Coordinates of N, CA, C and O in Angstrom, one line a residue:
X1 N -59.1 67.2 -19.9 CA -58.6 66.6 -18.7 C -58.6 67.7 -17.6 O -58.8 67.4 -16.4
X2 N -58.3 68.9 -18.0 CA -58.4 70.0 -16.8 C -59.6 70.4 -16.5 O -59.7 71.3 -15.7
X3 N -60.5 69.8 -16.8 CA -61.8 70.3 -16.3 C -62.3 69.3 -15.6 O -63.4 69.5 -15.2
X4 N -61.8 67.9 -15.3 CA -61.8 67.4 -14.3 C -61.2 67.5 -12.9 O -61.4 66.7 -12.0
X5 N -60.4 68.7 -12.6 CA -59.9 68.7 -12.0 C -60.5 70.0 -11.0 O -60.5 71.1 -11.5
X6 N -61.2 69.8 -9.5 CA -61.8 70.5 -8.6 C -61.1 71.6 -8.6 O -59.9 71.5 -8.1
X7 N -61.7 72.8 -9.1 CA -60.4 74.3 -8.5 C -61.3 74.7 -7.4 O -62.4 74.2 -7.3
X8 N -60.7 75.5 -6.7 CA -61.1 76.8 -5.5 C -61.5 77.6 -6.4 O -61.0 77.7 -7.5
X9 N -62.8 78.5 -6.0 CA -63.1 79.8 -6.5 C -61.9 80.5 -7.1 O -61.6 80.1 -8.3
X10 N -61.0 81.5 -6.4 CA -60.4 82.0 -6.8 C -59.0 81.3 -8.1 O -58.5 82.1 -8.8
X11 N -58.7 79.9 -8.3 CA -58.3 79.7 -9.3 C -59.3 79.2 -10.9 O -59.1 79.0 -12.1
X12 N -60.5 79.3 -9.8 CA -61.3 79.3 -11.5 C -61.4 80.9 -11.8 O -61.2 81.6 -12.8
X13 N -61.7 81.0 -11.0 CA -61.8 82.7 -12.4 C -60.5 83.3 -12.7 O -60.4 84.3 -13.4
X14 N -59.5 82.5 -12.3 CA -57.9 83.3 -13.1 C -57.9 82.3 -14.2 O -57.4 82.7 -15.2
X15 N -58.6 80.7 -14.0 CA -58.2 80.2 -15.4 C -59.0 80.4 -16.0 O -58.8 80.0 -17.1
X16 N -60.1 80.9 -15.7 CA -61.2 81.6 -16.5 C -60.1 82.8 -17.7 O -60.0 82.7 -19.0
X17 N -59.8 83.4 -17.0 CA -58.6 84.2 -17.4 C -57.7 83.6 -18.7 O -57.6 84.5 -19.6
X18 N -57.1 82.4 -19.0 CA -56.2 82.4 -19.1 C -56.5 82.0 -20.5 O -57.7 82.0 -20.8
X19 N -55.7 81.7 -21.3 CA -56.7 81.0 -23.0 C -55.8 80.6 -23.3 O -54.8 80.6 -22.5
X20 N -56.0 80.0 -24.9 CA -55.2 79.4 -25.7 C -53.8 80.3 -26.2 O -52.8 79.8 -26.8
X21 N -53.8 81.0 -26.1 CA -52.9 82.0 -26.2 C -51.8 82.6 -25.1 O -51.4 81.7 -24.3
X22 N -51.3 83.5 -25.0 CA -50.0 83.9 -23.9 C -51.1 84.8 -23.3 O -51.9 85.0 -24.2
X23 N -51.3 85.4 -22.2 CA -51.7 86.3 -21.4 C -51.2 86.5 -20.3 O -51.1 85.8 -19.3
X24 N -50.7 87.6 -20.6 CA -50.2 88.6 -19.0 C -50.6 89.0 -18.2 O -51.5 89.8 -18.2
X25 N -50.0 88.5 -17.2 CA -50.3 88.7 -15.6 C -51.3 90.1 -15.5 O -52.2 90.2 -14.7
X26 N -51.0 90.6 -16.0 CA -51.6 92.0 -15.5 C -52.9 92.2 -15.7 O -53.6 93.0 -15.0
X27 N -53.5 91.2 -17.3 CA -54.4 91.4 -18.1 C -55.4 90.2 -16.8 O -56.5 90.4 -16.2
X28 N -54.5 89.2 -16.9 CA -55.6 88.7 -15.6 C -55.7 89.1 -14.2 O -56.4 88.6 -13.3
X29 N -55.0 90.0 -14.1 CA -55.5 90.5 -12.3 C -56.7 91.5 -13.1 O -57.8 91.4 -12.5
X30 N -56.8 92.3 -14.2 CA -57.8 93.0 -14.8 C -58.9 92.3 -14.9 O -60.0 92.8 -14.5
X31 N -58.9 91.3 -15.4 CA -60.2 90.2 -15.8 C -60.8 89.6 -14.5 O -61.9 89.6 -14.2
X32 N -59.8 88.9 -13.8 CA -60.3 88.6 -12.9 C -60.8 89.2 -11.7 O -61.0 88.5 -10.7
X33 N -61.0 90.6 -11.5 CA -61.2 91.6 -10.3 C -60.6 90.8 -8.8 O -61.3 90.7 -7.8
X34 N -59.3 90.2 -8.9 CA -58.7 89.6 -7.8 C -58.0 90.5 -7.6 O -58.1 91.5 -8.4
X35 N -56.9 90.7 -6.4 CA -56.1 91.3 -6.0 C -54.7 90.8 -6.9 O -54.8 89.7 -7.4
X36 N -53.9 91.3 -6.9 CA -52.4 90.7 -7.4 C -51.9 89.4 -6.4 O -51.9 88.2 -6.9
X37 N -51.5 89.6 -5.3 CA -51.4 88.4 -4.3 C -52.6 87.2 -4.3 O -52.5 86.2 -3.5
X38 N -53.5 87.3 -5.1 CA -54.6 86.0 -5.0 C -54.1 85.7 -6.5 O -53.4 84.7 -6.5
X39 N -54.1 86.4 -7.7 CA -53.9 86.0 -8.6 C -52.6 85.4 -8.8 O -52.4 84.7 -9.9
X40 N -51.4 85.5 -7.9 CA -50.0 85.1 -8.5 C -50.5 84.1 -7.2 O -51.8 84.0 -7.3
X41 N -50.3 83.6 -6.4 CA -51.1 82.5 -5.6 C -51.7 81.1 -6.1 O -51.4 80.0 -5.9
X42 N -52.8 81.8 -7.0 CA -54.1 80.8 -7.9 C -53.3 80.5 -9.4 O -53.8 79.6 -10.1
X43 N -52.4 81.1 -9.8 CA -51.5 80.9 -10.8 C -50.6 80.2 -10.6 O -50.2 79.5 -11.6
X44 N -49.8 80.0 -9.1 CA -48.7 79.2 -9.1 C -49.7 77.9 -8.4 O -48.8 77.1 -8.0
X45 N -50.4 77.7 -8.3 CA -51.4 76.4 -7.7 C -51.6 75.5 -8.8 O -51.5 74.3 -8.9
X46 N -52.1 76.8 -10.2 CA -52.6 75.9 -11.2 C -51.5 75.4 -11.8 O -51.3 74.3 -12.2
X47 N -50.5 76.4 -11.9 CA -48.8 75.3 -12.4 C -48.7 74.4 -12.0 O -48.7 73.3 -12.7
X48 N -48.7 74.7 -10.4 CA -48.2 72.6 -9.9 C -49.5 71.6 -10.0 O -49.2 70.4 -9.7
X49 N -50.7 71.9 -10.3 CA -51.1 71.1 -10.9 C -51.6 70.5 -12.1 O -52.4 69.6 -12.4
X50 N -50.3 71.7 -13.0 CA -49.9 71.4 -14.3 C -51.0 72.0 -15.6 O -50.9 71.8 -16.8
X51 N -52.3 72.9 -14.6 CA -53.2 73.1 -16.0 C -53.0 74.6 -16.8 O -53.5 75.0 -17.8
X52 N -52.2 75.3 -16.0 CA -51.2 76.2 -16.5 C -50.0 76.0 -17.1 O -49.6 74.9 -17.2
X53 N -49.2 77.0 -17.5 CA -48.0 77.4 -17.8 C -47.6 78.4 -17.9 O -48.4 79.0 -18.7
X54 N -46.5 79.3 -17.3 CA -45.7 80.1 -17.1 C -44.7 80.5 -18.4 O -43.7 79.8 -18.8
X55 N -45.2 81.5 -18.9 CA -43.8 81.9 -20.5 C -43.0 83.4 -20.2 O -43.3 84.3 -19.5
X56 N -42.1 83.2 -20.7 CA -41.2 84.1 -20.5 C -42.0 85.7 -20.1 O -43.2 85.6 -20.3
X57 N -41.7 86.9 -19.9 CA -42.5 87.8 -19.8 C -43.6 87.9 -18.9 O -44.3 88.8 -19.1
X58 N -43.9 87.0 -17.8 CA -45.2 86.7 -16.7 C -46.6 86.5 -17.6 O -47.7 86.9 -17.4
X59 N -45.9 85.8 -18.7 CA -47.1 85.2 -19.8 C -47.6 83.9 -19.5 O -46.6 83.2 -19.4
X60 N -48.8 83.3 -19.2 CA -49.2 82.8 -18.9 C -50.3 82.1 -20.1 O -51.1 82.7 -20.8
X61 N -50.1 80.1 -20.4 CA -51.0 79.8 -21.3 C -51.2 78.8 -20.8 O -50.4 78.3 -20.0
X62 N -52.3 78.2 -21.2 CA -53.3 76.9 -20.7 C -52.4 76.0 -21.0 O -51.8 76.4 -22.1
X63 N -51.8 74.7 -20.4 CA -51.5 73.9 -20.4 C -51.5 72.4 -21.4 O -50.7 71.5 -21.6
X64 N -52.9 72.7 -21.7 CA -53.2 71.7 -23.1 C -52.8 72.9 -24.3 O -52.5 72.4 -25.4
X65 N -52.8 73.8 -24.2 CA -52.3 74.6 -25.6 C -50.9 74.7 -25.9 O -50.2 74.7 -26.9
X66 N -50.8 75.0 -24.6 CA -48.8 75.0 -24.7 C -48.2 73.6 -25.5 O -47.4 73.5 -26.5
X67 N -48.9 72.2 -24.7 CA -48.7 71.2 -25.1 C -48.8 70.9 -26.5 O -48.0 70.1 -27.0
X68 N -50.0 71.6 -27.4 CA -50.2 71.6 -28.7 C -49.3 72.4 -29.7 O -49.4 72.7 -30.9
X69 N -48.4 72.8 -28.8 CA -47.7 74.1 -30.2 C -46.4 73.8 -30.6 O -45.9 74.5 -31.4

């Protein structure tokens, strides 16, 4: 279902970033060669439209995986 959903450049390569797993903020400003302010931006975009999620620690996991655990 998230992959129907049209991103902006800069939030596909942060969820490019992001996996089935927890990943930190930091690891995707690294991955993604974005600035910090585009990445925390394109991160709180993909929250509210729910294909992220936010975990304790500025951990960040895909939204259908969170859902599955």
């Amino acid at each position: 279902q998230e992959e129907a959903v049209e991103l902006p450049e800069p939030e596909r390569r942060v969820l490019a970033c992001v996996e089935e797993e927890p990943v930190h903020m930091d690891a995707i400003v690294a991955r993604s060669g974005l600035a910090i302010p585009s990445v925390f931006s394109a991160l709180l975009q993909l929250e509210l439209k729910q294909v992220v999620k936010q975990l304790p620690g500025n951990q960040f996991i895909r939204a259908s995986a969170w859902r599955s655990h």
